[in-house]
PDB file of C-alpha atoms in Angstrom:
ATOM      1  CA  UNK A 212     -41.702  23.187-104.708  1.00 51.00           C
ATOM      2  CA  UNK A 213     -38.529  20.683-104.139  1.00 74.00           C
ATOM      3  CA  UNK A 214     -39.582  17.206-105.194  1.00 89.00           C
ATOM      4  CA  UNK A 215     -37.105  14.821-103.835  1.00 94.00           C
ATOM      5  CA  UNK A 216     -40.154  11.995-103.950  1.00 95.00           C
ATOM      6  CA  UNK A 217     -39.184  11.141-107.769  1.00 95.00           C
ATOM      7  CA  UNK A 218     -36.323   9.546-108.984  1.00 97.00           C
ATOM      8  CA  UNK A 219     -33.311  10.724-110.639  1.00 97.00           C
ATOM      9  CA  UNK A 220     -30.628   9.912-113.517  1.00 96.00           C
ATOM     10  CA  UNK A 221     -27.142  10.495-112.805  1.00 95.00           C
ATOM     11  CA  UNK A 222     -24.588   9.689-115.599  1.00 92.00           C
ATOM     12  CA  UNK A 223     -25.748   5.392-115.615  1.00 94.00           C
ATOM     13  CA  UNK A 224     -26.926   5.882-112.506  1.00 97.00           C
ATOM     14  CA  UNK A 225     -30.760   5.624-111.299  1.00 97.00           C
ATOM     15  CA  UNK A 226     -31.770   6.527-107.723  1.00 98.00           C
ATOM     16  CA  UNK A 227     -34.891   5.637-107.254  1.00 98.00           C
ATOM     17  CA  UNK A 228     -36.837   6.742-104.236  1.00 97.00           C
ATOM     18  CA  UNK A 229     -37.703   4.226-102.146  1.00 98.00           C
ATOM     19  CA  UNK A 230     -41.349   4.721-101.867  1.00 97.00           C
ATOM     20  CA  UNK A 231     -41.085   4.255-105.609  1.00 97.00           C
ATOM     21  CA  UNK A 232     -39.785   0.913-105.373  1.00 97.00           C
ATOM     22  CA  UNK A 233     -40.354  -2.541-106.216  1.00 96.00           C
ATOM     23  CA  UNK A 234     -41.235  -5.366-104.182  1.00 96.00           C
ATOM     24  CA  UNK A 235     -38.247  -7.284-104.566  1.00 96.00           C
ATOM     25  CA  UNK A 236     -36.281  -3.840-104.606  1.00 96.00           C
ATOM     26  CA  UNK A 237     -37.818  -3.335-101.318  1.00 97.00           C
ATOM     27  CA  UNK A 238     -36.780  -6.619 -99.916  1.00 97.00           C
ATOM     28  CA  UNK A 239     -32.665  -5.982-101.571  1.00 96.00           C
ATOM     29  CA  UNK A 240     -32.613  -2.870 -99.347  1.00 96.00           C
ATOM     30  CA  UNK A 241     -33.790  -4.607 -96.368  1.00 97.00           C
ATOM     31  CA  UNK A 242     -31.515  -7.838 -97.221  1.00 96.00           C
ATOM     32  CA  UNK A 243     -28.850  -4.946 -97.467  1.00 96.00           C
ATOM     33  CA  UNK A 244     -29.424  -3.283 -94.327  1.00 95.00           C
ATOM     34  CA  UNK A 245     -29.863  -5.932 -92.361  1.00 95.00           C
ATOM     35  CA  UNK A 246     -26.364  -7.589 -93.358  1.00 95.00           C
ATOM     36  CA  UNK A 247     -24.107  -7.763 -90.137  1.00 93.00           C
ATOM     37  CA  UNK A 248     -21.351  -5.534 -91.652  1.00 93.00           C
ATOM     38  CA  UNK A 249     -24.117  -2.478 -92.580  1.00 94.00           C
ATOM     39  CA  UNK A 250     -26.234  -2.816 -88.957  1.00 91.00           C
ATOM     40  CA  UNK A 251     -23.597  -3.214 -86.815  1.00 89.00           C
ATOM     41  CA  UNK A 252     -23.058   0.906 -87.474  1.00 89.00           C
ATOM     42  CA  UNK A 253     -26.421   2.201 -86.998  1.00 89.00           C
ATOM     43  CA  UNK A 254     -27.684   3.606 -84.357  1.00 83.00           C
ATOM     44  CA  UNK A 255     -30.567   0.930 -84.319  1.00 84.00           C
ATOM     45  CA  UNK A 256     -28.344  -2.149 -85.137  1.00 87.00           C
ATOM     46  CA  UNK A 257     -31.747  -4.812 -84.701  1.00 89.00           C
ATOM     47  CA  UNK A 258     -32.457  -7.076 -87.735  1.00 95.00           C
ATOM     48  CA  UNK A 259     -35.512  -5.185 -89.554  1.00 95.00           C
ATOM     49  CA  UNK A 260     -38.457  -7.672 -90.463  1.00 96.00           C
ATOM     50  CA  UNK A 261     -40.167  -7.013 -93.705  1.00 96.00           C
ATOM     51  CA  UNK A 262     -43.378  -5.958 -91.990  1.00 96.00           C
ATOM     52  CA  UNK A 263     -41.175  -2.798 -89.999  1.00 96.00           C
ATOM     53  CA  UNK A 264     -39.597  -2.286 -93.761  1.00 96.00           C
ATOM     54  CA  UNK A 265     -42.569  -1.784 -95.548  1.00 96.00           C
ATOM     55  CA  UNK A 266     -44.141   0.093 -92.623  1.00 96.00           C
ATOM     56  CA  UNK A 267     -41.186   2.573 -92.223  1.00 96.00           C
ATOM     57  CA  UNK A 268     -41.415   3.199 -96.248  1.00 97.00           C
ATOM     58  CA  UNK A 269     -45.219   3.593 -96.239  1.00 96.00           C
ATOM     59  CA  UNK A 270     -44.449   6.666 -93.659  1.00 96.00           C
ATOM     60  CA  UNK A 271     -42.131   8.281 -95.832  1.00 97.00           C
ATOM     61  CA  UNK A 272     -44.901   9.208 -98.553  1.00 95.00           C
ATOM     62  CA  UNK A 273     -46.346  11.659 -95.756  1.00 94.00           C
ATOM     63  CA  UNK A 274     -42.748  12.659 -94.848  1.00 95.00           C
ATOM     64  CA  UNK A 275     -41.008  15.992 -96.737  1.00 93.00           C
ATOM     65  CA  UNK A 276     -37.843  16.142 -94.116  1.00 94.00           C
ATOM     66  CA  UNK A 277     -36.162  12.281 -94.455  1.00 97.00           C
ATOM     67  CA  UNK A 278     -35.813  10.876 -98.121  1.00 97.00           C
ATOM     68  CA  UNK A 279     -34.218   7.406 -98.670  1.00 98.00           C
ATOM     69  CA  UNK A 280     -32.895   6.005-102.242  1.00 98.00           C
ATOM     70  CA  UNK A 281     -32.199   2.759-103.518  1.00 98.00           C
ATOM     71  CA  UNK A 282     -28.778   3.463-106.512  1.00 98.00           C
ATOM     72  CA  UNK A 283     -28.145   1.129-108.989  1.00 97.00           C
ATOM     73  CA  UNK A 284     -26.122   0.573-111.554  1.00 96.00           C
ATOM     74  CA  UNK A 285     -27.527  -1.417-114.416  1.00 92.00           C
ATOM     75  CA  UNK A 286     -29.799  -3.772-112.310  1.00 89.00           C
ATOM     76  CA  UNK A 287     -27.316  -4.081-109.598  1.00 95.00           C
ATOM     77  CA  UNK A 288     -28.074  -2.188-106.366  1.00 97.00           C
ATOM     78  CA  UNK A 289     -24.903  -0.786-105.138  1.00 97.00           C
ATOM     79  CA  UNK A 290     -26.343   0.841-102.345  1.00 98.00           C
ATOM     80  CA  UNK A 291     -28.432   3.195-100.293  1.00 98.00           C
ATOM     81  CA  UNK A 292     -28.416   7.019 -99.600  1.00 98.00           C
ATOM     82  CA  UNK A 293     -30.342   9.537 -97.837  1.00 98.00           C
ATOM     83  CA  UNK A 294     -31.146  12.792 -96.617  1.00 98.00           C
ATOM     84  CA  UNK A 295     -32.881  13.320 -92.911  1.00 97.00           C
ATOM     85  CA  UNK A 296     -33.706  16.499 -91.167  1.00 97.00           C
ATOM     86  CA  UNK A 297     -33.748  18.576 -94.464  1.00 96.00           C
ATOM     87  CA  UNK A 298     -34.427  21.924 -93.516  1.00 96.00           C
ATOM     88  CA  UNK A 299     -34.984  24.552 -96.364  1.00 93.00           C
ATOM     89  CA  UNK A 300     -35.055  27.726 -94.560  1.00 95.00           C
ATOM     90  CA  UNK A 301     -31.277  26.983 -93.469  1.00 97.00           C
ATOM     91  CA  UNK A 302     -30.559  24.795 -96.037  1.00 97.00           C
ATOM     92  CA  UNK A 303     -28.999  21.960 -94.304  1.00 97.00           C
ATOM     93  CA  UNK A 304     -29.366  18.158 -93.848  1.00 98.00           C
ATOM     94  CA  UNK A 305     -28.167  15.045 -92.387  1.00 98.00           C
ATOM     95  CA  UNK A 306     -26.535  12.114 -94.928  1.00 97.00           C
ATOM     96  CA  UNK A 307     -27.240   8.838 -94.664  1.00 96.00           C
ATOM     97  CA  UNK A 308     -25.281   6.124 -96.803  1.00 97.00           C
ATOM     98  CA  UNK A 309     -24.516   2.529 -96.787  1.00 96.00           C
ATOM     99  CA  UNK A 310     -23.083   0.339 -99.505  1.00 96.00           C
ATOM    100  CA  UNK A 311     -24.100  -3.190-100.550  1.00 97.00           C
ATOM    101  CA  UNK A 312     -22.056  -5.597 -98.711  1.00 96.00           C
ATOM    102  CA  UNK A 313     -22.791  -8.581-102.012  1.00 95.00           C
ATOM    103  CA  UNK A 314     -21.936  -5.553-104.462  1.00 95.00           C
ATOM    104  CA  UNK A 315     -18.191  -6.257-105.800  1.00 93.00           C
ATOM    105  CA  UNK A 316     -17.923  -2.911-107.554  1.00 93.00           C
ATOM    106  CA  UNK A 317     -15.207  -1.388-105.896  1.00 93.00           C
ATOM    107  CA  UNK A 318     -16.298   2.572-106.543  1.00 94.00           C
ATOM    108  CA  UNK A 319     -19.434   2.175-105.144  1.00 96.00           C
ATOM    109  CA  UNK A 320     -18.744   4.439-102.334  1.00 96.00           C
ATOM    110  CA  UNK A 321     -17.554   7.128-104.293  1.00 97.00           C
ATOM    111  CA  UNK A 322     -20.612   6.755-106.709  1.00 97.00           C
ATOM    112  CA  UNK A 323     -22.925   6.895-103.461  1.00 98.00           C
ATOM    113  CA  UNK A 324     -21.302  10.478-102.130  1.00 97.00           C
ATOM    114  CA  UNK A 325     -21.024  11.571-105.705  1.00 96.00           C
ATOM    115  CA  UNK A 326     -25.259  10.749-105.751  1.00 97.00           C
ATOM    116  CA  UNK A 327     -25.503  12.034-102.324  1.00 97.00           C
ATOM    117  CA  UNK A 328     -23.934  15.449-103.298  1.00 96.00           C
ATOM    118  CA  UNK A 329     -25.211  16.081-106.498  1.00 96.00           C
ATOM    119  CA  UNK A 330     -29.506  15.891-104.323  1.00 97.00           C
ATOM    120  CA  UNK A 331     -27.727  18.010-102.082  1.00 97.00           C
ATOM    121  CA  UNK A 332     -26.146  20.545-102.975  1.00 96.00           C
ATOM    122  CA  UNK A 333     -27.651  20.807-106.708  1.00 95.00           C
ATOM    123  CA  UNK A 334     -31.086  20.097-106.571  1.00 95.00           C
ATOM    124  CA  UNK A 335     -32.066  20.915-103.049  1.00 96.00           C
ATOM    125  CA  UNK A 336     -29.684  23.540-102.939  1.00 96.00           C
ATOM    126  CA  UNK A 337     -28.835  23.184 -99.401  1.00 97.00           C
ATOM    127  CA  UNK A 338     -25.461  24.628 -98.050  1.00 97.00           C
ATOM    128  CA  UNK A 339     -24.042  22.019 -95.399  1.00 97.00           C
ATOM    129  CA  UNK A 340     -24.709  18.620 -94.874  1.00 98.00           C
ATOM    130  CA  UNK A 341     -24.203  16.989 -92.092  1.00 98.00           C
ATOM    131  CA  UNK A 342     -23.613  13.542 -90.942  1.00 98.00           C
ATOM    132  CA  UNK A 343     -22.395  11.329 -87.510  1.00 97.00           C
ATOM    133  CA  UNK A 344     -20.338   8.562 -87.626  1.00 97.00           C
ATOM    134  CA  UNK A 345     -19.374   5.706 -84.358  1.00 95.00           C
ATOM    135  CA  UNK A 346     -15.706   6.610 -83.592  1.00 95.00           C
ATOM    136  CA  UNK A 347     -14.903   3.258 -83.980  1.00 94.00           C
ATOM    137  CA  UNK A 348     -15.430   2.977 -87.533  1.00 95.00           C
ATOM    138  CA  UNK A 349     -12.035   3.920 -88.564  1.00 96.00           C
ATOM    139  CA  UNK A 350     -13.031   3.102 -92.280  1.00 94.00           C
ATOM    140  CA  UNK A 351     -15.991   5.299 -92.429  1.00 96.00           C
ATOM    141  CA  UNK A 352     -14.589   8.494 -90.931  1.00 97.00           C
ATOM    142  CA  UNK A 353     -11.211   7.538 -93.762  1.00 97.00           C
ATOM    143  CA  UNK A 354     -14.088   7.460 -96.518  1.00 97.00           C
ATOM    144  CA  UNK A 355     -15.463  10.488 -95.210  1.00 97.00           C
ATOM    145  CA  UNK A 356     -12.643  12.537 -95.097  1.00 97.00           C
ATOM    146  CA  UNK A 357     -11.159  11.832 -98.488  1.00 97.00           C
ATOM    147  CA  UNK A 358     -14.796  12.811 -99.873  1.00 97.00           C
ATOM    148  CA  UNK A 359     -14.467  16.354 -98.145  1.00 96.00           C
ATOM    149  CA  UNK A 360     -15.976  16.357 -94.592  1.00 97.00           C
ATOM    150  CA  UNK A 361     -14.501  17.563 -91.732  1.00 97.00           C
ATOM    151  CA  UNK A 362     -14.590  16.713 -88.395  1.00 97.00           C
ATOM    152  CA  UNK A 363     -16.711  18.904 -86.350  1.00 97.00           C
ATOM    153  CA  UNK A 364     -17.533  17.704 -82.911  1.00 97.00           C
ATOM    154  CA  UNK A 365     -18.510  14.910 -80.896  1.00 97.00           C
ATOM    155  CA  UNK A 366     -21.027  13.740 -79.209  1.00 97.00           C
ATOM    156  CA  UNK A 367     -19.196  12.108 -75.851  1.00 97.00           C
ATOM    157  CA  UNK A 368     -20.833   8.465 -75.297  1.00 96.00           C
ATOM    158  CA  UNK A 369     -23.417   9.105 -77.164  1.00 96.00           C
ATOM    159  CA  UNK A 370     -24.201   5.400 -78.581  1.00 93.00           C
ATOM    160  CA  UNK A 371     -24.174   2.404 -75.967  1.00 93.00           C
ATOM    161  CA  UNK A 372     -23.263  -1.020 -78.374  1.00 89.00           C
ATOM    162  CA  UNK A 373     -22.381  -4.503 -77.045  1.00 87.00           C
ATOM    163  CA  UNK A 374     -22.037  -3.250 -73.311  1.00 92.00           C
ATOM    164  CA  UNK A 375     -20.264   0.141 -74.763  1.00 93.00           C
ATOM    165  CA  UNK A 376     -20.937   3.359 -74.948  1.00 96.00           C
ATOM    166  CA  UNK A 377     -19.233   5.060 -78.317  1.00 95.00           C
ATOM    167  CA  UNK A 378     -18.779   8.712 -78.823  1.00 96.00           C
ATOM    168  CA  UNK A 379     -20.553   9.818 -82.239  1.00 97.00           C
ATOM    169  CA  UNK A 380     -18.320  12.358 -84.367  1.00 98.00           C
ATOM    170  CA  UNK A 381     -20.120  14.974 -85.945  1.00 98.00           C
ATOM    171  CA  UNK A 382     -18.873  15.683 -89.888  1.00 98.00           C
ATOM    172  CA  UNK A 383     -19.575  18.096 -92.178  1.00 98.00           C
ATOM    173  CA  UNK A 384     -19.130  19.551 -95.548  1.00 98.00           C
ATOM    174  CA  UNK A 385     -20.392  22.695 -97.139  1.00 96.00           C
ATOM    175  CA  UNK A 386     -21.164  23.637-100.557  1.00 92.00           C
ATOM    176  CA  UNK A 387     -18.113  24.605-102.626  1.00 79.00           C
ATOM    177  CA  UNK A 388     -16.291  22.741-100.664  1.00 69.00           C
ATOM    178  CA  UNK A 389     -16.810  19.642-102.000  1.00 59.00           C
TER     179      UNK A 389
END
């Protein structure tokens, strides 16, 4: 059985699931992910208060289709990665990645993707992963693309920010292809 609950070694690297996390390691992700230049790109873009943190990570012990992981690097976070909507029987799954904005290192996206892959495609063995991205965010879909995905759709006005509605594009990579 595929145990993506633990937490993994890569190179220096430790991703630590989060339901395996600290209290103050909890509160860096949220202090991450609420930091105006990660929210403003999700599709819920509220500021999270700790009580809806540690509620949302409580859930994810009873939950074997979304896993979330805090990466760090020494005992610097440099950011946060995920896999939703894992399904085994077709071997596919949805990303989920966002850097730390305080985090100078300037490879920590790469590292992130590299992380991301490596669950993936060599320990869950999936085939395609799949993720959607606000066509606004022209740095994003750059990232994206020089790490291997493709574009492969879009969902038309799909996301309605600031008075707005923004299509989502739909990416995608598949093993091998990497």
């Amino acid at each position: 059985m595929l145990n993506l609950k633990k937490d993994f070694i890569f190179d220096d690297l430790m991703v630590k699931n989060f339901i395996n996390t600290s209290t103050e390691e909890k509160e860096i992700v949220r202090n991450c992910r609420n930091h105006v230049s990660v929210r403003e790109w999700m599709y819920s873009d509220n500021i999270i208060s700790s009580e809806e943190h540690i509620y949302f990570i409580k859930n994810l012990k009873n939950d074997n289709n979304n896993f979330y992981w805090i990466v760090q690097k020494g005992q610097e976070c440099i950011g946060v990665i995920s896999l939703n909507k894992i399904d085994l029987r077709n071997k596919n799954a949805y990303l989920g990645i966002y850097s730390n904005p305080y985090c100078k290192l300037k490879t920590k996206g790469n590292l992130l993707i590299k992380c991301l892959k490596t669950l993936a495609f060599d320990i869950a063995k999936l085939h395609t992963l799949k993720l959607e991205v606000v066509d606004n965010n022209k740095r994003a879909i750059s990232f994206y693309k020089k790490s291997g995905f493709k574009e492969e759709g879009r969902l038309k006005e799909f996301v309605f920010k600031n008075g707005n509605w923004y299509d989502m594009i739909v990416m995608g990579i598949t093993k091998g292809k990497t």
